[in-house]
mmCIF file of C-alpha atoms and ligand atoms in Angstrom:
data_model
loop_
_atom_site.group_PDB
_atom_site.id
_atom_site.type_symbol
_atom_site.label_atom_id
_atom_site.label_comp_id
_atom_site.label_asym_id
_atom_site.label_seq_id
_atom_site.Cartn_x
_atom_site.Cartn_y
_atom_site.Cartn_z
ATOM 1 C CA UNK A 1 43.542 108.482 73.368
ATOM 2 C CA UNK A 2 45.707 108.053 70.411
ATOM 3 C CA UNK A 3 47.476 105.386 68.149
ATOM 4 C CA UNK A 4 49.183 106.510 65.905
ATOM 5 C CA UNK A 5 51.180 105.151 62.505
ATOM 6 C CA UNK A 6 54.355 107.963 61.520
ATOM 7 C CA UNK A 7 56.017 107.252 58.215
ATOM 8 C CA UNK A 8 59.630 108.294 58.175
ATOM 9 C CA UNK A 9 61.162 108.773 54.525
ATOM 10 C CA UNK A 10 63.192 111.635 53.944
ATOM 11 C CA UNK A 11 66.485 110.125 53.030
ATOM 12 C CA UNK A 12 68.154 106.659 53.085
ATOM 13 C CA UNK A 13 66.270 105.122 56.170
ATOM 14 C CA UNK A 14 62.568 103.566 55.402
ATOM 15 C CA UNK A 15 61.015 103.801 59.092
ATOM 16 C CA UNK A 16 57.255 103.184 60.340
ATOM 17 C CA UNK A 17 56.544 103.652 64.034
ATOM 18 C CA UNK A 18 53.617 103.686 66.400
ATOM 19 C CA UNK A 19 52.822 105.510 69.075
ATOM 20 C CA UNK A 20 50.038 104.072 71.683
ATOM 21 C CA UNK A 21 48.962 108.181 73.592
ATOM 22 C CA UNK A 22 52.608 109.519 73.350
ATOM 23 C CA UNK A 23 54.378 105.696 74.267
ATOM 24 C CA UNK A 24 56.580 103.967 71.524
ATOM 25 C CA UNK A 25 55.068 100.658 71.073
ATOM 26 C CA UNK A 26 56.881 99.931 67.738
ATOM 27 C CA UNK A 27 59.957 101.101 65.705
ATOM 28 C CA UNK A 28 61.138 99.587 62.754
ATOM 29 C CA UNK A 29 63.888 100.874 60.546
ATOM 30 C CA UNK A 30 64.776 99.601 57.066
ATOM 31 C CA UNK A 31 68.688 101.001 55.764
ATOM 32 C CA UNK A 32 69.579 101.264 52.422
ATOM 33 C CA UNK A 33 73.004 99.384 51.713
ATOM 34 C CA UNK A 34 72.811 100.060 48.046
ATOM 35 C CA UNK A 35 74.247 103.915 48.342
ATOM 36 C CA UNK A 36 77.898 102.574 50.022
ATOM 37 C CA UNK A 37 78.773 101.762 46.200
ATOM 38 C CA UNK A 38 78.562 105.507 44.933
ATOM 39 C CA UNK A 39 80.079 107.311 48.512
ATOM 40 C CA UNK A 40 76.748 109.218 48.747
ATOM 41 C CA UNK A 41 72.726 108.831 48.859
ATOM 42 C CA UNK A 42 71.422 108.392 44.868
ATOM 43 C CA UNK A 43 68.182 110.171 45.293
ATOM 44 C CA UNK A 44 66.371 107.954 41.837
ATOM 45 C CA UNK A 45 67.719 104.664 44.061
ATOM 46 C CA UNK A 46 67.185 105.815 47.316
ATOM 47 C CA UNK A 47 62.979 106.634 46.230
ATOM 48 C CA UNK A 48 63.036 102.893 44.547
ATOM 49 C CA UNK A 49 64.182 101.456 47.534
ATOM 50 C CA UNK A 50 61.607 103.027 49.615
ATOM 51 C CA UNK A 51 58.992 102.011 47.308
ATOM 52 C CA UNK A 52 59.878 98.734 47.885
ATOM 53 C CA UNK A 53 60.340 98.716 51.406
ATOM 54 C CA UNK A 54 57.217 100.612 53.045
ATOM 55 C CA UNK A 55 54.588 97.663 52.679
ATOM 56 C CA UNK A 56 56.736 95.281 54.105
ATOM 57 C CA UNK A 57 57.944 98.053 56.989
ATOM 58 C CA UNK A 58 54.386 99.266 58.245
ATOM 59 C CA UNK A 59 53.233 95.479 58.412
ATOM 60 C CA UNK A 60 56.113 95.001 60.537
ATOM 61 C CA UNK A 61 55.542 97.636 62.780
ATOM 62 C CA UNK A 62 51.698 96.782 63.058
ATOM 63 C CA UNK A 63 52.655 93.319 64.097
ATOM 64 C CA UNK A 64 55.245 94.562 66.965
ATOM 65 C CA UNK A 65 52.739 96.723 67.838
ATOM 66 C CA UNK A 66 50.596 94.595 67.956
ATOM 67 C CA UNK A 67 47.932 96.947 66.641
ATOM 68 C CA UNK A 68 45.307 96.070 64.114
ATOM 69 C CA UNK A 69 44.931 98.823 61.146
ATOM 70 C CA UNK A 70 41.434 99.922 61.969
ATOM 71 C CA UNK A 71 42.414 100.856 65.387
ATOM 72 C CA UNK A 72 44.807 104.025 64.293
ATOM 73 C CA UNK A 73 43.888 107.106 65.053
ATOM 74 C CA UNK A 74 45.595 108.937 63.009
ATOM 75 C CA UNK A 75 48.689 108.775 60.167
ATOM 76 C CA UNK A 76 51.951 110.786 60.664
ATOM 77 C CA UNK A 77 54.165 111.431 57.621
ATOM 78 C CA UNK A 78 57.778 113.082 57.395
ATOM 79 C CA UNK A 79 56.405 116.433 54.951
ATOM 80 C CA UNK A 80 60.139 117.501 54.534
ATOM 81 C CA UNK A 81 63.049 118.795 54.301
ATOM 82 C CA UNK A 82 64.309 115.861 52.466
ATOM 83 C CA UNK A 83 65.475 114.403 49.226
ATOM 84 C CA UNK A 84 61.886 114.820 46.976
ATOM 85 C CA UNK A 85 61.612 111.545 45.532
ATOM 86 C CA UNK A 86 62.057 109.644 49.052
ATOM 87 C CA UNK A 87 59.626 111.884 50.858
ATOM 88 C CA UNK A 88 56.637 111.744 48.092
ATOM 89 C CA UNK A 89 56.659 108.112 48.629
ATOM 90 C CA UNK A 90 55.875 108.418 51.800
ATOM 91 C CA UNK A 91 53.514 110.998 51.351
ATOM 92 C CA UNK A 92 51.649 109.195 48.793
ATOM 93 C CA UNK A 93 51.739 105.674 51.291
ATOM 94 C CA UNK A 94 50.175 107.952 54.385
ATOM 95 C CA UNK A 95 48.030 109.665 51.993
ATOM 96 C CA UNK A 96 46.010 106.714 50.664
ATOM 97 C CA UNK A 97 46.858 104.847 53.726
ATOM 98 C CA UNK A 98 44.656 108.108 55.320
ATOM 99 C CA UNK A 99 41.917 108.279 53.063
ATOM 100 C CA UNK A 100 41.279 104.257 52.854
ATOM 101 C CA UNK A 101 40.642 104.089 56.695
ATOM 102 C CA UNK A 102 38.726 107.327 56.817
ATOM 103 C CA UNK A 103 42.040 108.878 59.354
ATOM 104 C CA UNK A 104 43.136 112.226 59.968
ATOM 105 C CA UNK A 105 46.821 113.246 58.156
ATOM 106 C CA UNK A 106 49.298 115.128 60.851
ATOM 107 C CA UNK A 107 51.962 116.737 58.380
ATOM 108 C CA UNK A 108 55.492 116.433 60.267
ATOM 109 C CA UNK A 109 58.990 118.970 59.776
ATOM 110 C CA UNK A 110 61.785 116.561 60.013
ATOM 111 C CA UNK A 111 64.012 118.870 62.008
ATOM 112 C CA UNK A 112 61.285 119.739 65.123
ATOM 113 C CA UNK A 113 60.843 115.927 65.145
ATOM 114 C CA UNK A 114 65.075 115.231 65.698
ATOM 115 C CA UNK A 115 64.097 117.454 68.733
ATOM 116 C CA UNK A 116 61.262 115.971 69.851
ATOM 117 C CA UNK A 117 62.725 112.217 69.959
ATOM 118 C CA UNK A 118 63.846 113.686 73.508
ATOM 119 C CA UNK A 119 60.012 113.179 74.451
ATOM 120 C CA UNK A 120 60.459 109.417 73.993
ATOM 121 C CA UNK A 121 62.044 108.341 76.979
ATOM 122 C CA UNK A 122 63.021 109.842 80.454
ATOM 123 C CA UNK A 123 64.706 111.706 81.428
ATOM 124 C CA UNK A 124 62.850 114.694 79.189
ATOM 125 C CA UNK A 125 64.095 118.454 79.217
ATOM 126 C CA UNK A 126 62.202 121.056 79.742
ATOM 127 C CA UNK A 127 61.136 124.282 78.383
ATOM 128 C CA UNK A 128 62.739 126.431 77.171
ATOM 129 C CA UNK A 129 65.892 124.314 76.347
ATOM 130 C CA UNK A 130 68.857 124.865 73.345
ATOM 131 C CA UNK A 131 69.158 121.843 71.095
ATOM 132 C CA UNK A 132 72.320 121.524 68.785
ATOM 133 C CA UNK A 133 70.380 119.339 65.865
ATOM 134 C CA UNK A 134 73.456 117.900 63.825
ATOM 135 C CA UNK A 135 72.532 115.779 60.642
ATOM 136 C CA UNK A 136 73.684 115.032 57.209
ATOM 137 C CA UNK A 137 71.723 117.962 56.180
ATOM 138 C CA UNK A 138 71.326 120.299 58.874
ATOM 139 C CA UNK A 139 73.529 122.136 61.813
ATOM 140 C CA UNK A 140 71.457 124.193 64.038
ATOM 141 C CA UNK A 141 70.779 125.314 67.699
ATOM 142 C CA UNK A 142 67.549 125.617 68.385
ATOM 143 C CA UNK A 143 65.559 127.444 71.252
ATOM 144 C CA UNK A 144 62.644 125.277 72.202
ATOM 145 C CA UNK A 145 60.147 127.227 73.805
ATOM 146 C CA UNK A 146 57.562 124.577 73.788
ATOM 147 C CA UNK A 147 56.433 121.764 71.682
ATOM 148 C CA UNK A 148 55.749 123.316 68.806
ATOM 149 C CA UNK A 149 57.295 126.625 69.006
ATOM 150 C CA UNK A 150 60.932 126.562 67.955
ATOM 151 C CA UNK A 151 63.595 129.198 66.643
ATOM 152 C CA UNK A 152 66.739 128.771 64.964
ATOM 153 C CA UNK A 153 69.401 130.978 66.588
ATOM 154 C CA UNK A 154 72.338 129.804 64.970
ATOM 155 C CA UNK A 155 72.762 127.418 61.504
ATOM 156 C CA UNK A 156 75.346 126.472 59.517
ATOM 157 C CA UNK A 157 75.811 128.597 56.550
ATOM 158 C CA UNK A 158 77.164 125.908 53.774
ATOM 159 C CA UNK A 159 77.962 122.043 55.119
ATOM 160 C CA UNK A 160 76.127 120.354 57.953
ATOM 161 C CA UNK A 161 78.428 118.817 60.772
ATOM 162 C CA UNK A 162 77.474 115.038 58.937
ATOM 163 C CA UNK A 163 78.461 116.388 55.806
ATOM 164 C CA UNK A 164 81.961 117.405 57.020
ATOM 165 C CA UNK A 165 82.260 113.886 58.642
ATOM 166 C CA UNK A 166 80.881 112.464 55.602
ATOM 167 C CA UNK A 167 83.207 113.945 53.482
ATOM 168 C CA UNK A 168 86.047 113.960 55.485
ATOM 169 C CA UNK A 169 85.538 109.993 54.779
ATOM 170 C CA UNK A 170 85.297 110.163 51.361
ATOM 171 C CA UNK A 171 88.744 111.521 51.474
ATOM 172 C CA UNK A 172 90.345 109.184 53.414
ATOM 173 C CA UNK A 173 88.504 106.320 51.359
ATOM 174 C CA UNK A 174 85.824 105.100 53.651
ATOM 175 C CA UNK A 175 82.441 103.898 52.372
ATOM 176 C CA UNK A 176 79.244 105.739 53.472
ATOM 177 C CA UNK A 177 77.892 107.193 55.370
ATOM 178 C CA UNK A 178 81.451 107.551 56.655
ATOM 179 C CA UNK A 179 80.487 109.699 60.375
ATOM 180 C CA UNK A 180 80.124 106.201 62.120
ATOM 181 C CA UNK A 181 83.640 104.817 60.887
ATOM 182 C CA UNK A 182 85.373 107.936 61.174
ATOM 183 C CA UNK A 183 84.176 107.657 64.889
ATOM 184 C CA UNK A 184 85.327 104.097 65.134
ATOM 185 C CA UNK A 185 89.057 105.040 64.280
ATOM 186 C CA UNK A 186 88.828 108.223 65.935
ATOM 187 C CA UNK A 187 87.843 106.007 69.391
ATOM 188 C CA UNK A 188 91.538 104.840 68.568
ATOM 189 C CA UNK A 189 93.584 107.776 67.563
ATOM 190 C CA UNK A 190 95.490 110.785 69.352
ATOM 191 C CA UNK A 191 92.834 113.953 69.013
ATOM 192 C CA UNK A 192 95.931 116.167 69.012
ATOM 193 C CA UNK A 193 97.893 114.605 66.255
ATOM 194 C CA UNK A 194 97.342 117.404 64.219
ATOM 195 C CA UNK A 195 95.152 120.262 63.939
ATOM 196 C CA UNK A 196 92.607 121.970 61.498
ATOM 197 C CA UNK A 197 92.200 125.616 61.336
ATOM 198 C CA UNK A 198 88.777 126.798 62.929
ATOM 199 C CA UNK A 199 86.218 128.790 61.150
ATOM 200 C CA UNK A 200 85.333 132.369 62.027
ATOM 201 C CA UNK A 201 82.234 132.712 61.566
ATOM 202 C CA UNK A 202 79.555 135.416 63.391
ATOM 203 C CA UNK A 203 76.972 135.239 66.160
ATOM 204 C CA UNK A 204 76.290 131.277 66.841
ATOM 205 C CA UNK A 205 76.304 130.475 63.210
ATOM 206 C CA UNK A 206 79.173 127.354 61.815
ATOM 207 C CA UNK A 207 80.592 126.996 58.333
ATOM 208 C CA UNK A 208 82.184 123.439 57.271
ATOM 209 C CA UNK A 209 83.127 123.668 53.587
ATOM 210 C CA UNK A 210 86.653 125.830 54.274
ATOM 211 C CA UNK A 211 87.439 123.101 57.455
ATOM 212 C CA UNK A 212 86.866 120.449 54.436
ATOM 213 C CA UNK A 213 89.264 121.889 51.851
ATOM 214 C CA UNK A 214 91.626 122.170 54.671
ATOM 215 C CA UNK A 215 91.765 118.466 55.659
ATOM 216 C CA UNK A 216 91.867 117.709 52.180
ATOM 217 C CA UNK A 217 95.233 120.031 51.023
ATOM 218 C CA UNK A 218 96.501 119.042 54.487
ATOM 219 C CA UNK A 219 95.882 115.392 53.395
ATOM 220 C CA UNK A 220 97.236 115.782 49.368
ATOM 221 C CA UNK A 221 100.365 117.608 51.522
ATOM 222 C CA UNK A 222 101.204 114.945 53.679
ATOM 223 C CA UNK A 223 100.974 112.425 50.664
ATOM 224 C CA UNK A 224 103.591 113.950 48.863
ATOM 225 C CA UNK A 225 105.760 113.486 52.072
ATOM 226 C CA UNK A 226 104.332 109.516 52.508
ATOM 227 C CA UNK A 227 102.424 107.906 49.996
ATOM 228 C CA UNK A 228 101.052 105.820 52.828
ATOM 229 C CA UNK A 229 100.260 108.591 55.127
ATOM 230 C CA UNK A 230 96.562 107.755 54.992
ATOM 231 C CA UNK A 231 96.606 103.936 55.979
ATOM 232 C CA UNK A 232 99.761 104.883 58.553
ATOM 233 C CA UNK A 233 98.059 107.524 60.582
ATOM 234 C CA UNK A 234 94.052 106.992 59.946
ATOM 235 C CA UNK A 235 93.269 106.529 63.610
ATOM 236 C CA UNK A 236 95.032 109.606 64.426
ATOM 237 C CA UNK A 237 93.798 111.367 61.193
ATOM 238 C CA UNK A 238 89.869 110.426 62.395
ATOM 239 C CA UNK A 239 90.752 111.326 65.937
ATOM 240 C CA UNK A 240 91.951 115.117 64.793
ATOM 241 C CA UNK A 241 89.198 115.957 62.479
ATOM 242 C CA UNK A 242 86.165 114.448 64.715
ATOM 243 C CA UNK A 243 87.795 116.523 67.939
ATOM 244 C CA UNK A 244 87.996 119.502 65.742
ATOM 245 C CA UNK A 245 84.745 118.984 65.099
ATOM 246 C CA UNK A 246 83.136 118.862 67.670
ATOM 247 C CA UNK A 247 84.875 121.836 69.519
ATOM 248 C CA UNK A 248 83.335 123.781 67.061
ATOM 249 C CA UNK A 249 79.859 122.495 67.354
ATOM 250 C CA UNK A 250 80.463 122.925 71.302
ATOM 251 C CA UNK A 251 82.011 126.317 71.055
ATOM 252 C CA UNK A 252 78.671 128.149 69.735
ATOM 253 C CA UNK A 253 76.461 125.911 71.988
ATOM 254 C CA UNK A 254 78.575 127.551 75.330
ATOM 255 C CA UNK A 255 78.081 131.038 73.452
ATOM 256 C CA UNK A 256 74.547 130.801 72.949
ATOM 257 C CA UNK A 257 73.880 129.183 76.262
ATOM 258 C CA UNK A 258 75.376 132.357 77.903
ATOM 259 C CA UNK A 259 73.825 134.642 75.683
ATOM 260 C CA UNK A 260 70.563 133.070 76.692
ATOM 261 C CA UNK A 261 70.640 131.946 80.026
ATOM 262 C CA UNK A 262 69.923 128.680 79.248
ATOM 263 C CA UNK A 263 71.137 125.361 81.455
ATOM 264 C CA UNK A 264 69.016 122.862 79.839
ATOM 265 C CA UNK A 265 71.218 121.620 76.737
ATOM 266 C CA UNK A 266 70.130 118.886 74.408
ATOM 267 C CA UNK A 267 72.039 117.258 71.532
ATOM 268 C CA UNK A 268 69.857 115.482 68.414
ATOM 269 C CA UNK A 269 70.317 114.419 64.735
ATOM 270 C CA UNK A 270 72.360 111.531 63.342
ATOM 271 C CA UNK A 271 75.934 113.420 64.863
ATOM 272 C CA UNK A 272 74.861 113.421 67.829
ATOM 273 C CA UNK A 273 75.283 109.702 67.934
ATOM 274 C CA UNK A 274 79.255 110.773 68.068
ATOM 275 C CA UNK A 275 81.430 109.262 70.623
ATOM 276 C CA UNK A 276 83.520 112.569 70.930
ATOM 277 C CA UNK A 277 80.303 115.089 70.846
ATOM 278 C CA UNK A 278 78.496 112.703 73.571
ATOM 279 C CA UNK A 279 81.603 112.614 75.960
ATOM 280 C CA UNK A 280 82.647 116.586 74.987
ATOM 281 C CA UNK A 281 78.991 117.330 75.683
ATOM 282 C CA UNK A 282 78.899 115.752 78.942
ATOM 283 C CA UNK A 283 82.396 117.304 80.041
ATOM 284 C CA UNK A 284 81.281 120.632 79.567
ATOM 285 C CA UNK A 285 77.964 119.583 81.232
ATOM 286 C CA UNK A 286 79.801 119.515 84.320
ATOM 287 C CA UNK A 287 82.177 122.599 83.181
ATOM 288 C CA UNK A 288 79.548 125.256 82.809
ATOM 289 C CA UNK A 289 76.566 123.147 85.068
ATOM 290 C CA UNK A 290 74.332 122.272 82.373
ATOM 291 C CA UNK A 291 71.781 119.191 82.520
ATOM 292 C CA UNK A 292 72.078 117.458 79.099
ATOM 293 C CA UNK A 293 69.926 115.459 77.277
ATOM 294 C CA UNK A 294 71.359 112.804 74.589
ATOM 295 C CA UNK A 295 69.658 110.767 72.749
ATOM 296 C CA UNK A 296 69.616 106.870 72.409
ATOM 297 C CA UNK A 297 71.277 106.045 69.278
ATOM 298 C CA UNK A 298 67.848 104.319 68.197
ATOM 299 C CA UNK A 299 66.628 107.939 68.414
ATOM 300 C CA UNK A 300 69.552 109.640 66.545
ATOM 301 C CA UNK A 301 69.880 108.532 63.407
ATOM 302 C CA UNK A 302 66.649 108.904 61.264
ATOM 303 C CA UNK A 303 63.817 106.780 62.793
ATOM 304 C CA UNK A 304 60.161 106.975 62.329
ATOM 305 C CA UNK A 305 59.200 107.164 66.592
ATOM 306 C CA UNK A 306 60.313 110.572 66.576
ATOM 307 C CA UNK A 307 57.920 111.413 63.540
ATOM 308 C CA UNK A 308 54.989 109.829 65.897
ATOM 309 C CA UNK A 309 56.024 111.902 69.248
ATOM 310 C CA UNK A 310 55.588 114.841 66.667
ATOM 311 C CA UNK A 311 52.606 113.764 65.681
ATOM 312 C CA UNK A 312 51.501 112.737 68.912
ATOM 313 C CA UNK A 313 51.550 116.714 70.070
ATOM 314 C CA UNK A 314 50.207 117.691 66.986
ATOM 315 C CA UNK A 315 46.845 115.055 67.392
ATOM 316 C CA UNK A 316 46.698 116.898 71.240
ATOM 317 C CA UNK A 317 46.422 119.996 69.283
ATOM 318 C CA UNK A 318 44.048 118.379 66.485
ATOM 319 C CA UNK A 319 46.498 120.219 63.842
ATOM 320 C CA UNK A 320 45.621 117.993 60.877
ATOM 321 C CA UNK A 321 46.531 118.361 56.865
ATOM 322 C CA UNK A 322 44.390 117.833 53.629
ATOM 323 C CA UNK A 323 44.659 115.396 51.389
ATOM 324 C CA UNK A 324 46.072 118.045 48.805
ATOM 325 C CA UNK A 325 49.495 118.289 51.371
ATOM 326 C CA UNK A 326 52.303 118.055 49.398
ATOM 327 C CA UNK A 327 56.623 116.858 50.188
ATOM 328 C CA UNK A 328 58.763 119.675 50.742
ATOM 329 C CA UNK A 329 62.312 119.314 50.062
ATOM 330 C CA UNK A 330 63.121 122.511 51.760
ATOM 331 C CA UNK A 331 60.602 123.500 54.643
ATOM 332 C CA UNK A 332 60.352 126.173 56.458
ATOM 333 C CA UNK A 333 61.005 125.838 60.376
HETATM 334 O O1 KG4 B 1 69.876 112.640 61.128
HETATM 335 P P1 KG4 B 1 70.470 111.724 60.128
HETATM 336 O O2 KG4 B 1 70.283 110.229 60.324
HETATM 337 O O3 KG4 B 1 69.941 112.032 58.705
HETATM 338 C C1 KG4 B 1 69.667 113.321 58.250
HETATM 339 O O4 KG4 B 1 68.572 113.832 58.592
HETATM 340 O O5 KG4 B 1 70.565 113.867 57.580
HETATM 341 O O6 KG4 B 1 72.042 112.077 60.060
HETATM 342 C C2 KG4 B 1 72.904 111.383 59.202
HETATM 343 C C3 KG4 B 1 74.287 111.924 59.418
HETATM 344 C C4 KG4 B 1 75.304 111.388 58.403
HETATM 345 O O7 KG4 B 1 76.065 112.493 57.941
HETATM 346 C C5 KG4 B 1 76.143 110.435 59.237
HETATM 347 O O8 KG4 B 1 77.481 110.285 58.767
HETATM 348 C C6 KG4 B 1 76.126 111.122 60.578
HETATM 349 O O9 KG4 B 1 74.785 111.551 60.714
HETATM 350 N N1 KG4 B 1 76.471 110.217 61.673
HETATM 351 C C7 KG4 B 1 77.599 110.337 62.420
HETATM 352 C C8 KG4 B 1 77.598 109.262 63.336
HETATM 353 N N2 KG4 B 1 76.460 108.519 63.124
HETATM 354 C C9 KG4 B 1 75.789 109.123 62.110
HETATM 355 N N3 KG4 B 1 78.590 111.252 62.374
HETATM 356 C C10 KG4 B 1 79.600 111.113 63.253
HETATM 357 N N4 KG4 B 1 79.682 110.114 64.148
HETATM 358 C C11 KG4 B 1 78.707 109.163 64.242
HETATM 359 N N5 KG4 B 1 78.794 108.183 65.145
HETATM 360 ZN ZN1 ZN B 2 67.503 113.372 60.100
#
């Protein structure tokens, strides 16, 4: 039997969950508003913020929980990859949190966690599966042979998929993060309205910067033409770039699902909350006879109940850290 307390904190999103042997019995998220200001995440802020949110967070989740401290069985923490400032904070939190209530410390990767949030609810995948992960930092397809063992066959070599919807916003003016409103318009817009060159890039990897400096000469282009062309045509804009997008993403997930003989396809990380990459997903599903496995957007975006499935394996397999464990901003898979 386990209960355990996971402390999500590697970027913008404070998040404490609990997990009651393997079952989600709390998940609270705090966002950060503050970094919509500045069109990207201010690491000094984004560690303040945390500070100030992760007492309030864990009491919150205790209470929906309704666990009492002294019955954990363990504390999960986010170890990395991650902005440094955000994940030492909670470090430090599980850390002392660890030592006052005499607990075991299960040291989570980020990344095998995005995968793992398919654990939380039916229906689950099974082994070996492919998972595209697509975040703000990270675009990779995964084979997951089991739990815990997990290779990278394919990455991105410069921008993540969030980062080209990210900054694909920026361009067009839109707050951050700007994925989730360039999906709004998109929902709105012609896909084929125009079209982005696609990247050639080896084996199953992606690259996103050169698809970036292409929107944005095609964009300075069309300005010289109208002034206006942003605010005329931004549904249509949001609709061309997301459905370029995602056919690349989709592209190498068909090539390396071939390659490897593999009909169990999952999708995870904050993109995969996507309108276009859940429906494009699904249509190929039926294309190629995959079963795929999407995430609820709870489970998407940056949450702390995917940190405690993580940890939940790793307290089966009693694979505990020291009190010496220290953040990693880049950690190895
Ligand atoms: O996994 P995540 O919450 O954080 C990281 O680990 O990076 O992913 C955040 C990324 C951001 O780039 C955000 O713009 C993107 O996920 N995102 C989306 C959508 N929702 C979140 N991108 C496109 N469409 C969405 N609906
Ligand atoms: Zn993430």
């Amino acid at each position: 039997m386990s209960i355990i307390l996971a402390i999500e904190s590697s970027c913008d999103e404070t998040s404490v969950a609990i997990s009651n042997n393997g079952k989600i019995t709390a998940n609270v998220i705090a966002n950060q508003t503050i970094h919509q200001n500045y069109g990207g995440v201010i690491p000094e802020l984004a560690s303040r913020v945390h500070q100030q949110n992760i007492v309030p967070v864990i009491q919150q989740a205790l209470s929906d929980a309704k666990v009492n401290k002294k019955d954990l069985t363990a504390v999960a923490f986010t170890r990395g990859p991650g902005l440094l400032g955000s994940l030492l904070v909670g470090v430090s939190f599980a850390k002392s949190f660890a030592l006052a209530l005499d607990l075991p410390l299960i040291a989570v990767n980020h990344m095998h966690a995005h995968i793992l949030a398919h654990f939380i609810e039916d229906p689950k995948p099974t082994f070996p599966f492919l998972c595209l992960t697509v975040s703000g930092g990270h675009t990779q397809i995964v084979l997951v042979k089991s739990y815990s063992d997990m290779e990278i066959v394919g990455e991105t070599l410069d921008d993540a998929a969030g980062e080209a919807f990210d900054k694909t916003a920026k361009i067009l003016g839109l707050p951050y993060p700007g994925g989730p409103l360039v999906d709004k318009h998109a929902q709105l817009g012609n896909p084929l309205a125009y079209k982005f060159a696609v990247p050639q890039i080896k084996d199953y990897d992606y690259s996103f910067s050169g698809f970036k400096t292409s929107i944005l000469y095609f964009i300075r282009a069309q300005e010289k033409i109208n002034p206006n062309f942003i605010v005329d045509n931004l549904n249509d804009i949001c609709a061309s770039v997301q459905d370029s997008i995602v056919n690349i993403l989709l592209a190498k997930l068909k090539k390396a699902a071939n390659q490897f003989g593999i009909s169990e396809i999952a999708i995870a990380g904050g993109v995969s909350a996507n309108s276009g990459l859940r429906s494009g997903l699904k249509e190929m599903a039926i294309e190629q006879n995959w079963n795929v496995y999407i995430p609820a957007f709870e489970y998407c975006t940056d949450n702390a109940a995917m940190i405690a499935m993580a940890g939940h394996y790793k307290y089966i397999d009693q694979e505990f850290v020291q009190q010496d464990v220290a953040p990693l901003s880049r950690m190895e898979f």
